[in-house]
């Protein structure tokens, strides 16, 4: 299904959840370009510990994160570290798109469940409730801030076909990951996302 | 204790929690100027519903909120609405300062528990656990963003003595509120915060 036969495909407007072991590397690939992937991470051994935008941005003193930056939890532990990044523009301000997003921002009468609904469904088997979903790390999402007015605008992603971002798991994790469902975030076209997990022990494929 | 005898005082580097009824107005006052107050709001009838920076900023399409703006929950309901604001610069990106903040950013060996610890202690009697504390709405906190690089800097608050921000409760709430404990956020001096609650029914004093 993927050009890289070690990679998994997330169909357009859908999401998955899976585990990572400490030291595993997760590569999120934009196979066609201009497609966002919302990423969540929970401590697999204590699901109340979850990635925190507020702590991460505070410690980084930056809203745009890239290679070398850490994603901290709500308990100030590092959950993931960015070890490669061919794009350099991702968002960590906004919650996953949701039925509410489509209702409030797009005015949809019968809204799609969005990344929020996809993440909630994918994470449910791990015992993670929808209310536990915080701001996600939105890979490839291009949110531009006007520093003077504070206005934010969601612009087309800077990612081109084949671009990727790679994370190293600093502890054992449950990951939620989507191919984002919001038109504006993805320059008007819903595309798949690919991802690959390379285990720490071998550097090779992980089933 | 306060110049305004209807107001309550929050001592420097401390915090409180209290309830609001739907329609009540909460005024947060900076009595001396350049002092931040971290604000949290929970649905009093279902504490899993809590203020959400990610949803709020998404719907506002702005990172700086002021009069007329709504603070949304993680379920996309409006919890509070800003009805008056004499400052116009507040933060909704960063988590409350904490022992971790002081350890990681300031290098303190024996760190203060910060707004996070103060909020956790104040909210505990309401049955709210520390892990349920998200990004707070940081009244008067002045976080400046460089739109080009994404660098954020915590600058002295723009609030002067007597400045205030007033919120209307859109539903019954549990509120957490602090006089912030971080040197950098408060231009190097720890000062009190005052607050006043005006009930919907009379517009007068609430005990």
Short mmCIF file of C-alpha atoms in Angstrom, two decimals:
data_model
loop_
_atom_site.label_atom_id
_atom_site.label_comp_id
_atom_site.label_asym_id
_atom_site.label_seq_id
_atom_site.Cartn_x
_atom_site.Cartn_y
_atom_site.Cartn_z
CA UNK A 1 0.00 0.00 0.00
CA UNK A 2 2.94 2.31 0.66
CA UNK A 3 5.91 3.01 -1.56
CA UNK A 4 8.05 2.20 1.47
CA UNK A 5 6.93 -1.36 2.28
CA UNK A 6 7.96 -0.97 5.91
CA UNK A 7 5.45 1.85 6.32
CA UNK A 8 1.81 1.72 7.37
CA UNK A 9 -0.82 3.86 5.72
CA UNK A 10 -3.44 5.93 7.53
CA UNK A 11 -6.32 6.48 5.12
CA UNK A 12 -7.54 10.05 4.52
CA UNK A 13 -9.63 11.45 7.41
CA UNK A 14 -8.88 8.51 9.71
CA UNK A 15 -6.65 7.68 12.65
CA UNK A 16 -4.82 4.88 14.45
CA UNK A 17 -3.31 4.12 17.83
CA UNK A 18 -0.38 1.86 18.66
CA UNK A 19 2.35 1.40 21.23
CA UNK A 20 6.01 2.35 21.17
CA UNK A 21 8.70 0.92 23.39
CA UNK A 22 11.36 3.14 24.90
CA UNK A 23 13.99 3.84 22.25
CA UNK A 24 11.74 3.10 19.28
CA UNK A 25 11.77 5.63 16.47
CA UNK A 26 8.52 6.72 14.87
CA UNK A 27 8.70 8.36 11.45
CA UNK A 28 5.62 10.22 10.24
CA UNK A 29 5.70 10.67 6.47
CA UNK A 30 3.62 12.97 4.28
CA UNK A 31 3.51 10.85 1.10
CA UNK A 32 1.81 13.38 -1.18
CA UNK A 33 2.61 16.70 0.46
CA UNK A 34 0.55 19.34 2.30
CA UNK A 35 -1.07 16.81 4.67
CA UNK A 36 -1.24 17.22 8.44
CA UNK A 37 -0.97 14.38 11.00
CA UNK A 38 -2.12 14.97 14.59
CA UNK A 39 0.07 13.14 17.11
CA UNK A 40 -0.71 12.29 20.75
CA UNK A 41 1.49 10.46 23.24
CA UNK A 42 0.57 8.92 26.59
CA UNK A 43 2.78 7.18 29.14
CA UNK A 44 1.81 3.55 28.53
CA UNK A 45 2.22 2.63 32.20
CA UNK A 46 0.21 5.58 33.56
CA UNK A 47 -2.24 6.98 31.05
CA UNK A 48 -2.86 10.12 33.11
CA UNK A 49 0.54 11.30 31.90
CA UNK A 50 0.11 12.85 28.47
CA UNK A 51 1.93 15.20 26.15
CA UNK A 52 1.57 18.86 27.19
CA UNK A 53 1.81 21.76 24.75
CA UNK A 54 1.97 24.28 27.59
CA UNK A 55 4.94 22.69 29.33
CA UNK A 56 6.75 21.94 26.08
CA UNK A 57 6.47 25.45 24.65
CA UNK A 58 7.43 26.98 27.99
CA UNK A 59 10.62 24.91 28.22
CA UNK A 60 11.51 25.42 24.54
CA UNK A 61 10.71 29.17 24.62
CA UNK A 62 9.47 28.64 21.06
CA UNK A 63 6.13 27.72 19.48
CA UNK A 64 7.75 25.99 16.48
CA UNK A 65 9.61 22.81 17.35
CA UNK A 66 12.05 20.82 15.25
CA UNK A 67 15.06 18.49 15.40
CA UNK A 68 16.54 18.32 18.90
CA UNK A 69 13.41 19.52 20.67
CA UNK A 70 11.64 17.45 23.31
CA UNK A 71 7.91 16.91 23.80
CA UNK A 72 7.20 17.08 27.53
CA UNK A 73 4.32 15.58 29.47
CA UNK A 74 1.93 17.25 31.92
CA UNK A 75 4.37 16.00 34.60
CA UNK A 76 7.37 17.60 32.88
CA UNK A 77 8.92 14.34 31.74
CA UNK A 78 10.16 14.02 28.17
CA UNK A 79 7.95 11.58 26.25
CA UNK A 80 9.34 12.05 22.74
CA UNK A 81 12.32 13.74 21.19
CA UNK A 82 12.41 14.99 17.59
CA UNK A 83 15.48 13.43 15.97
CA UNK A 84 14.87 14.25 12.30
CA UNK A 85 12.67 16.80 10.57
CA UNK A 86 12.72 17.67 6.88
CA UNK A 87 10.01 20.36 7.20
CA UNK A 88 10.59 22.47 10.31
CA UNK A 89 7.04 23.78 10.62
CA UNK A 90 4.53 22.04 12.86
CA UNK A 91 1.80 23.27 15.19
CA UNK A 92 1.44 22.75 18.93
CA UNK A 93 -1.24 25.36 19.69
CA UNK A 94 -4.51 23.89 18.45
CA UNK A 95 -6.64 20.92 19.48
CA UNK A 96 -7.45 18.19 16.97
CA UNK A 97 -10.23 19.13 14.57
CA UNK A 98 -13.57 17.73 15.67
CA UNK A 99 -17.28 17.72 14.93
CA UNK A 100 -17.32 20.96 16.93
CA UNK A 101 -14.62 22.46 14.73
CA UNK A 102 -16.60 21.71 11.61
CA UNK A 103 -19.80 23.02 13.19
CA UNK A 104 -18.30 26.20 14.66
CA UNK A 105 -15.66 27.15 12.07
CA UNK A 106 -17.02 25.59 8.86
CA UNK A 107 -20.77 25.72 9.66
CA UNK A 108 -21.33 22.06 8.74
CA UNK A 109 -24.79 20.79 9.68
CA UNK A 110 -23.69 17.13 9.73
CA UNK A 111 -20.04 17.39 10.65
CA UNK A 112 -17.35 14.74 10.28
CA UNK A 113 -15.97 13.49 13.60
CA UNK A 114 -12.57 14.90 12.70
CA UNK A 115 -9.19 14.00 14.16
CA UNK A 116 -10.69 14.25 17.63
CA UNK A 117 -13.29 11.59 16.89
CA UNK A 118 -10.73 9.45 15.07
CA UNK A 119 -8.29 9.69 17.97
CA UNK A 120 -11.01 9.00 20.53
CA UNK A 121 -12.07 5.85 18.65
CA UNK A 122 -8.50 4.64 18.15
CA UNK A 123 -7.48 5.30 21.77
CA UNK A 124 -10.61 3.81 23.38
CA UNK A 125 -9.26 0.22 23.32
CA UNK A 126 -6.29 1.48 25.38
CA UNK A 127 -8.66 2.84 28.02
CA UNK A 128 -8.15 6.50 27.11
CA UNK A 129 -11.33 8.59 27.33
CA UNK A 130 -12.12 11.48 24.92
CA UNK A 131 -11.81 14.05 27.73
CA UNK A 132 -8.17 13.03 28.12
CA UNK A 133 -7.27 14.28 24.61
CA UNK A 134 -5.28 17.52 24.90
CA UNK A 135 -3.70 19.80 22.31
CA UNK A 136 -1.96 17.47 19.84
CA UNK A 137 1.43 17.91 18.21
CA UNK A 138 0.21 18.59 14.70
CA UNK A 139 2.92 17.36 12.34
CA UNK A 140 3.26 19.50 9.20
CA UNK A 141 0.46 21.90 10.28
CA UNK A 142 1.38 25.46 9.33
CA UNK A 143 -0.12 27.95 11.77
CA UNK A 144 1.21 31.43 11.17
CA UNK A 145 1.09 33.99 13.99
CA UNK A 146 1.05 37.74 13.57
CA UNK A 147 3.13 38.73 16.57
CA UNK A 148 1.67 42.23 16.71
CA UNK A 149 -2.03 41.33 16.74
CA UNK A 150 -1.88 37.69 17.84
CA UNK A 151 -3.98 36.68 14.83
CA UNK A 152 -3.38 33.10 13.76
CA UNK A 153 -3.97 31.73 10.30
CA UNK A 154 -3.93 28.14 9.15
CA UNK A 155 -1.86 28.08 5.96
CA UNK A 156 -1.00 25.21 3.57
CA UNK A 157 1.60 22.88 5.07
CA UNK A 158 5.20 23.42 3.94
CA UNK A 159 5.64 19.65 3.56
CA UNK A 160 6.21 18.17 0.10
CA UNK A 161 5.74 14.57 -1.00
CA UNK A 162 8.07 12.34 1.00
CA UNK A 163 8.86 14.80 3.75
CA UNK A 164 8.98 13.34 7.24
CA UNK A 165 9.53 13.93 10.93
CA UNK A 166 11.07 11.28 13.20
CA UNK A 167 10.55 10.98 16.95
CA UNK A 168 12.40 8.85 19.47
CA UNK A 169 10.32 7.43 22.31
CA UNK A 170 11.94 8.34 25.63
CA UNK A 171 9.64 6.02 27.54
CA UNK A 172 7.04 3.35 26.73
CA UNK A 173 4.12 5.08 25.02
CA UNK A 174 0.66 4.82 23.55
CA UNK A 175 0.57 6.90 20.37
CA UNK A 176 -2.47 8.31 18.58
CA UNK A 177 -1.91 9.46 14.99
CA UNK A 178 -4.21 10.73 12.23
CA UNK A 179 -4.43 11.84 8.65
CA UNK A 180 -6.07 15.18 9.43
CA UNK A 181 -9.68 15.78 8.41
CA UNK A 182 -9.86 19.58 8.18
CA UNK A 183 -9.92 21.13 4.70
CA UNK A 184 -8.14 24.33 5.69
CA UNK A 185 -5.24 22.54 7.40
CA UNK A 186 -4.49 20.42 4.33
CA UNK A 187 -4.83 22.96 1.52
CA UNK A 188 -8.27 21.66 0.58
CA UNK A 189 -7.45 18.01 -0.15
CA UNK A 190 -7.64 14.97 2.13
CA UNK A 191 -4.63 12.71 1.68
CA UNK A 192 -3.18 9.71 3.54
CA UNK A 193 -0.35 9.72 6.05
CA UNK A 194 2.33 7.04 6.28
CA UNK A 195 4.26 6.04 9.36
CA UNK A 196 7.08 3.66 10.17
CA UNK A 197 8.33 2.32 13.49
CA UNK A 198 11.97 1.35 13.85
CA UNK A 199 12.66 -0.48 17.08
CA UNK A 200 15.59 0.52 19.22
CA UNK A 201 17.10 -2.94 19.32
CA UNK A 202 17.67 -3.65 15.63
CA UNK A 203 17.11 -0.44 13.71
CA UNK A 204 15.06 -2.55 11.31
CA UNK A 205 11.41 -3.12 10.68
CA UNK A 206 8.84 -3.50 13.41
CA UNK A 207 5.67 -5.36 12.57
CA UNK B 1 -7.14 43.96 53.37
CA UNK B 2 -8.13 45.30 49.95
CA UNK B 3 -8.78 48.89 48.98
CA UNK B 4 -12.04 47.63 47.50
CA UNK B 5 -13.70 46.04 50.54
CA UNK B 6 -15.77 43.76 48.31
CA UNK B 7 -12.61 42.18 46.97
CA UNK B 8 -10.68 39.19 48.26
CA UNK B 9 -6.90 39.15 48.35
CA UNK B 10 -4.70 36.32 47.10
CA UNK B 11 -1.35 36.62 48.87
CA UNK B 12 1.83 36.66 46.76
CA UNK B 13 2.82 33.21 45.41
CA UNK B 14 -0.43 31.56 46.55
CA UNK B 15 -3.73 30.43 45.08
CA UNK B 16 -7.39 29.83 45.83
CA UNK B 17 -10.36 27.92 44.44
CA UNK B 18 -14.05 28.80 44.66
CA UNK B 19 -17.30 28.28 42.82
CA UNK B 20 -19.20 30.55 40.47
CA UNK B 21 -22.86 30.23 39.57
CA UNK B 22 -24.04 30.73 36.01
CA UNK B 23 -24.28 34.46 35.35
CA UNK B 24 -21.87 35.50 38.10
CA UNK B 25 -19.17 37.96 37.15
CA UNK B 26 -15.60 37.43 38.32
CA UNK B 27 -13.28 40.43 38.28
CA UNK B 28 -9.55 39.75 38.59
CA UNK B 29 -7.69 42.87 39.69
CA UNK B 30 -3.97 43.60 39.60
CA UNK B 31 -3.72 45.94 42.61
CA UNK B 32 -0.08 46.98 42.21
CA UNK B 33 0.58 46.38 38.54
CA UNK B 34 2.72 43.87 36.58
CA UNK B 35 1.31 40.84 38.41
CA UNK B 36 0.00 37.71 36.66
CA UNK B 37 -2.97 35.60 37.83
CA UNK B 38 -3.42 32.07 36.45
CA UNK B 39 -7.08 31.18 35.96
CA UNK B 40 -8.63 27.71 35.56
CA UNK B 41 -12.31 26.86 35.09
CA UNK B 42 -14.06 23.50 35.43
CA UNK B 43 -17.70 22.60 34.85
CA UNK B 44 -18.89 22.25 38.45
CA UNK B 45 -21.31 19.45 37.56
CA UNK B 46 -18.81 17.40 35.53
CA UNK B 47 -15.22 18.11 36.46
CA UNK B 48 -13.87 16.31 33.37
CA UNK B 49 -14.96 19.36 31.42
CA UNK B 50 -12.25 22.01 31.69
CA UNK B 51 -11.10 25.13 29.91
CA UNK B 52 -9.17 24.35 26.71
CA UNK B 53 -6.57 26.67 25.23
CA UNK B 54 -6.46 24.67 22.01
CA UNK B 55 -10.18 24.88 21.31
CA UNK B 56 -10.43 28.51 22.39
CA UNK B 57 -7.55 29.76 20.25
CA UNK B 58 -8.78 27.74 17.28
CA UNK B 59 -12.26 29.27 17.45
CA UNK B 60 -10.95 32.79 18.09
CA UNK B 61 -8.26 32.55 15.39
CA UNK B 62 -6.18 34.65 17.77
CA UNK B 63 -3.73 33.91 20.58
CA UNK B 64 -4.52 37.15 22.47
CA UNK B 65 -8.04 37.28 23.89
CA UNK B 66 -9.94 40.26 25.24
CA UNK B 67 -13.44 41.73 25.74
CA UNK B 68 -16.07 39.76 23.84
CA UNK B 69 -14.01 36.58 23.55
CA UNK B 70 -15.17 33.25 24.96
CA UNK B 71 -13.16 30.65 26.84
CA UNK B 72 -14.21 27.22 25.55
CA UNK B 73 -13.97 23.86 27.26
CA UNK B 74 -12.45 20.62 26.00
CA UNK B 75 -16.02 19.79 24.87
CA UNK B 76 -16.37 23.05 22.95
CA UNK B 77 -18.83 24.63 25.35
CA UNK B 78 -18.30 28.21 26.47
CA UNK B 79 -17.36 28.29 30.16
CA UNK B 80 -16.51 31.96 30.56
CA UNK B 81 -16.88 35.10 28.50
CA UNK B 82 -14.61 38.14 28.87
CA UNK B 83 -16.91 41.12 29.41
CA UNK B 84 -14.42 43.81 30.46
CA UNK B 85 -10.66 44.10 30.05
CA UNK B 86 -8.56 47.18 30.78
CA UNK B 87 -5.28 45.54 29.69
CA UNK B 88 -5.81 43.53 26.50
CA UNK B 89 -2.76 41.30 26.88
CA UNK B 90 -3.06 37.89 28.50
CA UNK B 91 -1.49 34.50 27.78
CA UNK B 92 -3.20 31.23 26.89
CA UNK B 93 -0.19 29.24 25.66
CA UNK B 94 1.74 28.21 28.77
CA UNK B 95 1.00 25.93 31.70
CA UNK B 96 1.06 27.27 35.24
CA UNK B 97 4.57 27.66 36.64
CA UNK B 98 5.55 24.71 38.83
CA UNK B 99 8.40 23.16 40.74
CA UNK B 100 9.44 21.74 37.36
CA UNK B 101 9.44 25.22 35.82
CA UNK B 102 11.73 26.53 38.52
CA UNK B 103 13.98 23.47 38.26
CA UNK B 104 14.18 23.40 34.44
CA UNK B 105 14.08 27.11 33.54
CA UNK B 106 15.49 28.79 36.65
CA UNK B 107 17.78 25.97 37.89
CA UNK B 108 16.42 26.11 41.46
CA UNK B 109 17.62 23.23 43.63
CA UNK B 110 14.71 23.54 46.08
CA UNK B 111 11.96 24.95 43.91
CA UNK B 112 8.74 26.64 45.02
CA UNK B 113 5.61 24.66 44.10
CA UNK B 114 4.51 27.49 41.84
CA UNK B 115 1.03 28.22 40.50
CA UNK B 116 0.68 24.54 39.59
CA UNK B 117 1.22 23.43 43.18
CA UNK B 118 -0.97 26.23 44.49
CA UNK B 119 -3.78 25.33 42.08
CA UNK B 120 -3.45 21.62 42.83
CA UNK B 121 -3.74 22.27 46.58
CA UNK B 122 -6.66 24.67 46.18
CA UNK B 123 -8.55 22.40 43.78
CA UNK B 124 -7.99 19.16 45.72
CA UNK B 125 -11.01 19.72 48.04
CA UNK B 126 -13.19 19.90 44.91
CA UNK B 127 -11.95 16.48 43.82
CA UNK B 128 -9.75 17.79 40.99
CA UNK B 129 -6.44 15.93 40.62
CA UNK B 130 -3.17 17.62 39.60
CA UNK B 131 -3.09 15.72 36.29
CA UNK B 132 -6.35 17.47 35.34
CA UNK B 133 -4.69 20.91 35.32
CA UNK B 134 -4.29 22.09 31.71
CA UNK B 135 -2.90 25.28 30.19
CA UNK B 136 -4.36 28.12 32.28
CA UNK B 137 -5.68 31.44 31.08
CA UNK B 138 -2.91 33.62 32.46
CA UNK B 139 -4.46 37.02 33.19
CA UNK B 140 -2.06 39.91 32.54
CA UNK B 141 0.77 37.58 31.41
CA UNK B 142 2.65 39.14 28.51
CA UNK B 143 4.06 36.50 26.19
CA UNK B 144 5.45 38.02 23.03
CA UNK B 145 5.79 35.86 19.92
CA UNK B 146 8.21 36.46 17.07
CA UNK B 147 6.05 35.33 14.17
CA UNK B 148 9.03 34.63 11.93
CA UNK B 149 11.01 32.37 14.27
CA UNK B 150 8.29 31.31 16.70
CA UNK B 151 10.44 32.42 19.63
CA UNK B 152 8.41 33.36 22.67
CA UNK B 153 9.55 35.70 25.40
CA UNK B 154 7.91 36.39 28.73
CA UNK B 155 7.88 40.17 29.13
CA UNK B 156 6.66 42.39 32.01
CA UNK B 157 2.86 42.53 32.16
CA UNK B 158 1.23 45.57 30.61
CA UNK B 159 -1.13 45.86 33.61
CA UNK B 160 -0.84 48.87 35.92
CA UNK B 161 -2.15 49.22 39.47
CA UNK B 162 -5.92 48.80 39.45
CA UNK B 163 -6.23 47.22 36.03
CA UNK B 164 -8.69 44.36 35.79
CA UNK B 165 -10.34 41.75 33.61
CA UNK B 166 -13.95 40.63 34.19
CA UNK B 167 -15.41 37.26 33.16
CA UNK B 168 -19.02 36.14 33.09
CA UNK B 169 -19.69 32.53 34.04
CA UNK B 170 -21.73 30.89 31.27
CA UNK B 171 -22.34 27.81 33.42
CA UNK B 172 -21.77 26.76 37.05
CA UNK B 173 -18.02 26.55 37.58
CA UNK B 174 -15.17 25.69 39.88
CA UNK B 175 -12.49 28.35 39.50
CA UNK B 176 -8.81 28.12 40.40
CA UNK B 177 -6.94 31.44 40.64
CA UNK B 178 -3.43 32.41 41.70
CA UNK B 179 -1.06 35.27 42.32
CA UNK B 180 1.67 33.94 40.04
CA UNK B 181 4.92 32.69 41.54
CA UNK B 182 7.38 33.07 38.65
CA UNK B 183 9.86 35.95 38.79
CA UNK B 184 10.08 36.43 35.05
CA UNK B 185 6.30 36.61 34.54
CA UNK B 186 5.91 39.38 37.13
CA UNK B 187 8.86 41.63 36.33
CA UNK B 188 10.85 40.29 39.25
CA UNK B 189 8.48 41.09 42.14
CA UNK B 190 5.84 38.89 43.78
CA UNK B 191 2.65 40.85 44.46
CA UNK B 192 -0.91 39.96 45.52
CA UNK B 193 -3.94 39.59 43.27
CA UNK B 194 -7.43 40.79 44.18
CA UNK B 195 -10.69 39.34 42.90
CA UNK B 196 -14.34 40.16 43.29
CA UNK B 197 -17.45 38.11 42.51
CA UNK B 198 -20.65 39.88 41.56
CA UNK B 199 -23.62 37.53 41.48
CA UNK B 200 -25.96 37.60 38.53
CA UNK B 201 -29.07 38.16 40.61
CA UNK B 202 -28.27 41.39 42.42
CA UNK B 203 -25.14 42.84 40.85
CA UNK B 204 -23.98 43.39 44.44
CA UNK B 205 -21.56 41.75 46.77
CA UNK B 206 -21.16 38.01 47.11
CA UNK B 207 -19.76 36.72 50.36
#
